[in-house]
Coordinates of C-alpha atoms in Angstrom, one line a residue:
M1 CA 0.5 0.2 -0.1
S2 CA 1.2 3.6 -0.9
I3 CA -0.2 7.3 0.9
L4 CA -0.5 9.9 -2.1
T5 CA -0.3 13.6 -0.8
P6 CA -2.4 16.1 -2.4
R7 CA -1.3 19.3 -3.7
D8 CA -3.2 22.8 -4.3
V9 CA -4.6 23.4 -7.2
P10 CA -6.3 27.2 -8.6
L11 CA -9.7 25.6 -10.7
G12 CA -11.7 27.8 -12.8
G13 CA -10.0 30.7 -14.5
L14 CA -9.9 34.2 -13.0
R15 CA -12.4 33.3 -10.3
A16 CA -10.6 30.1 -9.9
M17 CA -11.6 28.3 -6.5
T18 CA -8.7 25.7 -4.5
V19 CA -8.8 22.4 -4.6
R20 CA -6.9 19.5 -3.4
R21 CA -5.8 17.4 -6.3
T22 CA -4.5 13.6 -5.3
L23 CA -4.9 12.0 -8.9
P24 CA -2.8 12.1 -11.3
N25 CA 0.1 11.9 -8.9
R26 CA 3.9 11.4 -9.7
S27 CA 3.5 7.8 -8.9
R28 CA 0.3 7.0 -10.4
T29 CA -1.8 8.1 -13.0
T30 CA -5.2 6.0 -12.8
I31 CA -6.9 4.3 -10.0
G32 CA -8.8 1.2 -12.4
A33 CA -10.0 4.3 -14.8
W34 CA -10.3 6.9 -12.4
C35 CA -7.8 9.2 -13.1
F36 CA -8.1 12.3 -12.0
I37 CA -9.5 13.1 -8.2
D38 CA -10.4 16.8 -7.3
H39 CA -11.3 17.3 -3.2
F40 CA -12.8 20.8 -2.3
G41 CA -13.8 22.4 1.1
P42 CA -15.6 22.7 3.5
D43 CA -16.0 26.6 2.2
E44 CA -18.2 29.6 3.1
V45 CA -19.9 30.0 0.0
E46 CA -20.7 33.9 0.9
L47 CA -16.8 34.5 2.1
T48 CA -15.4 32.2 -0.9
G49 CA -18.3 32.3 -3.6
G50 CA -17.3 28.9 -3.5
M51 CA -17.7 27.1 -7.1
N52 CA -18.1 29.3 -9.9
I53 CA -16.9 27.6 -13.1
G54 CA -17.7 29.0 -16.8
P55 CA -18.2 26.7 -19.7
H56 CA -15.0 24.9 -20.5
P57 CA -14.6 21.4 -22.5
H58 CA -13.5 17.7 -22.5
T59 CA -13.0 15.0 -24.7
G60 CA -12.6 11.4 -23.7
L61 CA -13.8 10.9 -20.3
Q62 CA -16.4 10.6 -18.0
T63 CA -16.7 13.5 -14.6
V64 CA -18.3 11.9 -11.8
T65 CA -19.2 15.1 -9.1
L66 CA -20.3 14.1 -5.5
L67 CA -21.4 16.5 -2.7
F68 CA -20.8 16.3 0.8
E69 CA -22.2 19.6 1.5
G70 CA -23.6 22.0 -0.4
E71 CA -25.4 22.4 -3.4
V72 CA -24.1 22.9 -7.6
E73 CA -25.8 23.4 -11.1
H74 CA -24.9 22.3 -13.9
H75 CA -25.1 23.1 -17.4
D76 CA -23.7 21.6 -20.7
S77 CA -23.8 21.7 -24.1
V78 CA -26.4 19.0 -24.7
G79 CA -28.8 20.8 -22.8
S80 CA -28.5 19.6 -19.4
V81 CA -29.4 21.7 -15.9
Q82 CA -29.3 19.6 -13.0
V83 CA -28.7 20.7 -9.1
I84 CA -26.6 18.3 -7.2
K85 CA -27.0 17.7 -3.7
P86 CA -25.7 15.7 -1.1
G87 CA -26.3 11.9 -1.4
Q88 CA -26.4 12.5 -5.2
V89 CA -24.1 11.9 -8.5
N90 CA -23.9 13.5 -11.5
L91 CA -22.4 11.6 -14.6
M92 CA -21.4 13.6 -17.7
T93 CA -19.8 11.4 -20.4
A94 CA -17.8 13.3 -22.8
G95 CA -16.8 11.1 -25.0
T96 CA -16.2 13.1 -28.7
G97 CA -17.0 16.4 -27.1
I98 CA -18.9 18.6 -24.6
S99 CA -18.8 21.5 -22.6
H100 CA -20.2 22.5 -19.3
S101 CA -20.5 24.9 -16.3
E102 CA -20.7 24.4 -12.5
E103 CA -21.8 27.3 -10.2
S104 CA -22.7 27.2 -6.7
T105 CA -26.4 27.9 -5.7
G106 CA -26.2 29.9 -3.1
T107 CA -28.5 28.7 -1.4
V108 CA -27.0 26.4 1.4
P109 CA -23.8 28.2 3.0
R110 CA -21.3 25.2 2.6
L111 CA -19.8 24.0 0.2
H112 CA -17.7 20.0 0.3
G113 CA -17.1 17.4 -1.9
V114 CA -15.3 16.1 -4.8
Q115 CA -15.6 16.0 -8.5
L116 CA -13.9 12.8 -10.2
W117 CA -12.6 11.8 -13.6
V118 CA -13.0 8.4 -15.7
A119 CA -10.9 7.7 -18.3
L120 CA -12.9 6.0 -21.6
P121 CA -11.6 3.1 -23.3
D122 CA -10.2 3.9 -27.0
A123 CA -13.2 1.2 -27.7
D124 CA -15.5 3.5 -26.4
R125 CA -14.3 7.0 -26.3
T126 CA -15.9 8.4 -29.4
V127 CA -19.4 7.8 -27.6
Q128 CA -21.5 10.7 -28.4
P129 CA -21.7 12.7 -24.9
F130 CA -24.5 12.7 -22.3
F131 CA -25.7 13.4 -18.6
E132 CA -27.3 11.4 -15.9
H133 CA -28.7 12.1 -12.2
H134 CA -29.2 9.6 -9.9
V135 CA -30.0 9.3 -6.0
S136 CA -27.3 6.9 -4.9
P137 CA -28.6 4.3 -2.0
R138 CA -27.5 4.6 1.4
T139 CA -27.1 1.5 3.8
T140 CA -24.7 0.5 6.4
I141 CA -22.0 -1.7 6.9
G142 CA -21.2 -2.4 10.9
D143 CA -21.4 1.2 12.5
A144 CA -20.9 2.7 9.1
Q145 CA -22.7 4.8 6.8
V146 CA -22.6 4.3 3.0
T147 CA -23.8 6.0 0.1
V148 CA -23.0 4.2 -3.1
Y149 CA -22.4 6.0 -6.6
V150 CA -21.2 4.2 -8.8
G151 CA -20.3 0.1 -9.1
S152 CA -21.1 -2.5 -6.6
L153 CA -20.2 -3.2 -2.9
Q154 CA -21.1 -5.8 -0.3
T155 CA -23.2 -4.4 2.9
D156 CA -25.3 -5.3 5.8
N157 CA -28.7 -5.2 3.1
G158 CA -26.5 -7.7 0.3
I159 CA -24.7 -5.9 -2.4
I160 CA -25.9 -2.9 -3.5
T161 CA -25.7 -1.6 -6.8
A162 CA -25.6 2.1 -8.2
N163 CA -27.3 2.8 -11.8
P164 CA -24.6 5.0 -13.2
T165 CA -23.6 4.2 -16.6
T166 CA -19.9 3.3 -16.7
F167 CA -17.5 2.0 -19.5
T168 CA -14.9 0.2 -17.1
P169 CA -15.2 -1.9 -13.6
L170 CA -15.9 0.7 -11.5
L171 CA -17.0 1.7 -7.5
A172 CA -17.1 5.1 -6.0
A173 CA -19.2 4.8 -2.3
E174 CA -18.5 6.8 0.4
I175 CA -18.2 5.6 4.1
L176 CA -19.0 8.0 6.8
A177 CA -18.0 6.2 10.7
P178 CA -18.4 7.0 13.9
A179 CA -14.9 7.7 16.3
G180 CA -12.8 4.2 17.4
A181 CA -15.0 1.8 15.1
T182 CA -13.6 -1.2 13.1
L183 CA -14.8 -1.9 9.8
T184 CA -14.1 -4.8 7.1
I185 CA -15.4 -4.8 4.1
P186 CA -15.5 -7.1 1.2
V187 CA -13.9 -5.5 -2.5
D188 CA -13.5 -7.4 -5.4
P189 CA -10.0 -8.8 -5.8
S190 CA -9.6 -8.2 -9.2
F191 CA -9.7 -4.2 -8.2
E192 CA -7.5 -1.8 -7.6
H193 CA -8.4 0.4 -5.1
G194 CA -7.9 4.2 -3.7
V195 CA -9.3 5.5 -0.1
L196 CA -9.1 9.3 -0.3
V197 CA -9.7 10.7 3.5
D198 CA -12.3 13.4 3.5
T199 CA -12.3 14.0 7.1
G200 CA -10.4 12.2 10.5
A201 CA -8.2 9.9 10.0
A202 CA -7.8 6.1 9.4
E203 CA -5.6 3.0 9.1
I204 CA -6.1 1.4 6.3
Q205 CA -4.7 -1.9 5.7
G206 CA -2.5 -1.1 9.2
E207 CA -1.1 2.1 7.7
W208 CA -2.6 5.2 8.7
A209 CA -3.5 7.7 6.4
P210 CA -4.4 11.4 7.5
K211 CA -7.4 13.8 6.6
D212 CA -6.8 14.8 2.4
H213 CA -4.3 11.9 1.4
L214 CA -5.2 8.9 -0.7
A215 CA -4.3 5.7 0.3
Y216 CA -3.7 2.9 -2.9
I217 CA -3.9 -0.3 -2.8
D218 CA -2.8 -3.3 -5.3
P219 CA -5.1 -5.8 -6.8
G220 CA -5.6 -8.8 -5.1
V221 CA -7.0 -8.0 -1.9
G222 CA -10.1 -9.7 -0.8
F223 CA -11.1 -7.0 1.8
L224 CA -10.0 -3.7 3.4
T225 CA -10.0 -3.2 7.3
F226 CA -10.6 0.4 8.4
V227 CA -9.4 1.3 12.1
I228 CA -11.2 4.5 12.4
G229 CA -9.2 7.0 14.8
D230 CA -10.3 9.2 17.7
E231 CA -12.8 11.6 15.6
P232 CA -15.7 10.4 12.9
T233 CA -14.4 10.3 9.9
R234 CA -15.4 10.0 6.2
L235 CA -13.9 8.3 3.5
L236 CA -14.6 8.0 -0.3
L237 CA -13.7 4.4 -1.5
L238 CA -12.6 4.4 -5.1
G239 CA -11.8 1.2 -7.9
G240 CA -11.3 -1.1 -10.9
T241 CA -9.6 -3.2 -12.9
P242 CA -6.0 -1.8 -13.9
F243 CA -6.3 0.3 -16.8
E244 CA -4.0 -0.6 -19.0
E245 CA -4.4 2.1 -22.0
E246 CA -1.6 4.6 -22.6
L247 CA -3.7 8.3 -22.1
V248 CA -2.4 12.1 -23.2
M249 CA -3.9 13.7 -20.5
W250 CA -4.0 18.0 -21.2
W251 CA -6.1 20.1 -19.7
N252 CA -9.6 19.2 -20.1
F253 CA -9.1 16.5 -23.1
I254 CA -8.0 13.2 -22.8
A255 CA -6.7 12.0 -26.0
R256 CA -4.4 9.4 -27.4
S257 CA -1.6 11.5 -29.0
H258 CA -0.3 15.4 -28.8
D259 CA -1.2 16.0 -31.9
E260 CA -5.2 15.0 -31.6
V261 CA -4.9 17.5 -28.2
V262 CA -3.3 20.2 -30.2
E263 CA -6.2 19.9 -32.9
L264 CA -8.9 19.5 -29.4
R265 CA -7.4 22.8 -28.4
R266 CA -7.8 24.3 -31.7
Q267 CA -11.4 23.5 -32.1
W268 CA -12.2 24.9 -28.7
Q269 CA -10.4 28.1 -29.6
Q270 CA -11.9 28.8 -32.4
D271 CA -15.0 27.7 -32.6
V272 CA -15.8 29.0 -28.9
I273 CA -13.7 31.6 -27.8
E274 CA -13.6 32.9 -31.2
G275 CA -17.0 32.0 -32.2
V276 CA -16.3 30.8 -35.1
N277 CA -18.4 27.9 -34.9
P278 CA -21.2 27.6 -32.4
D279 CA -21.9 24.6 -34.1
G280 CA -19.0 22.6 -33.4
I281 CA -18.1 19.5 -31.3
F282 CA -18.5 21.3 -27.9
G283 CA -21.7 23.3 -28.5
H284 CA -22.6 25.9 -26.7
V285 CA -23.4 26.6 -23.0
D286 CA -26.5 28.7 -21.2
Y287 CA -24.2 30.7 -19.0
A288 CA -24.4 34.6 -18.2
G289 CA -20.7 34.8 -18.7
P290 CA -17.8 34.0 -20.6
S291 CA -16.4 30.6 -21.7
I292 CA -12.5 29.7 -19.9
P293 CA -9.9 30.3 -23.0
A294 CA -7.3 26.9 -23.0
P295 CA -4.2 27.8 -22.1
E296 CA -0.9 27.7 -24.4
M297 CA 0.1 24.8 -25.4
P298 CA 3.6 23.4 -23.6
H299 CA 6.7 23.6 -25.8
V300 CA 7.2 20.3 -25.6
Q301 CA 5.8 17.2 -26.8
L302 CA 3.1 16.0 -24.8
R303 CA 3.6 12.1 -24.0
L304 CA 1.7 9.2 -23.2
R305 CA 1.0 8.1 -19.5
K306 CA 1.3 5.2 -18.3
L307 CA 3.3 4.6 -15.3
P308 CA 4.8 1.6 -14.1
R309 CA 1.9 -0.6 -11.1
S310 CA 3.7 -1.7 -8.1
H311 CA 1.9 -5.2 -9.3
E312 CA 3.0 -5.4 -11.9

């Protein structure tokens, strides 16, 4: 097992909010097909402005938004408008191209949650974009309250399955455990797993993981054991079969080559930022402010990412 340390990243252009990013990491690109973990809050919306991210593009991935506190309104270029609240999941499949915005509603004083990306396999990354919203099933494991957002998990009430569409086997579940609790959870041994410590601290497979850190567990493990510290702790459990494809990840795009990213950036800048072709692949988002321009391309060739894995 290894513990990954977060880094602070500004997100959202001029009105950036700061998130804590644990994936991708220098030592690891993916956990299953999960390739991006941004952890934010709890923030007082009146003081920070909450989430206010103008239209921006995505390709080759899915975004998964989960909230522990607050409300965020989603708009996208396929016409979706959806407020997400705790216990729900917004899943947006970018496929060939989509754009979207995210704004705090201002009706709830605090904002706290995560946004994750899922890399689409090459066979599915040209799917047409679509959006889903689900209310997630809740249950218990021992003394812990569990919400299953994606995939299936064995619980006190049998196997609980959430309904969002995925293109590779995945798991995402929130575990809210009281101080001093010990939990042993059956998991799929073909999965590798990540556990993000949102609040509190926990011993995970015998190693302590502090707040905001991400524990990585290799495939081959059939049970995960958590020993909770001296305060209530929220954990986000992620899992999936190892994702073996090589990726190019740059800005909001997941592609398979440097040249593909260059072309996607050109289309976003020309079609949306310059307004040349509003009917292009990224479409239009109903939003009062400007869309976010793409950063300049780096002066080096973007390389495929497939870092060595400890189980290989």
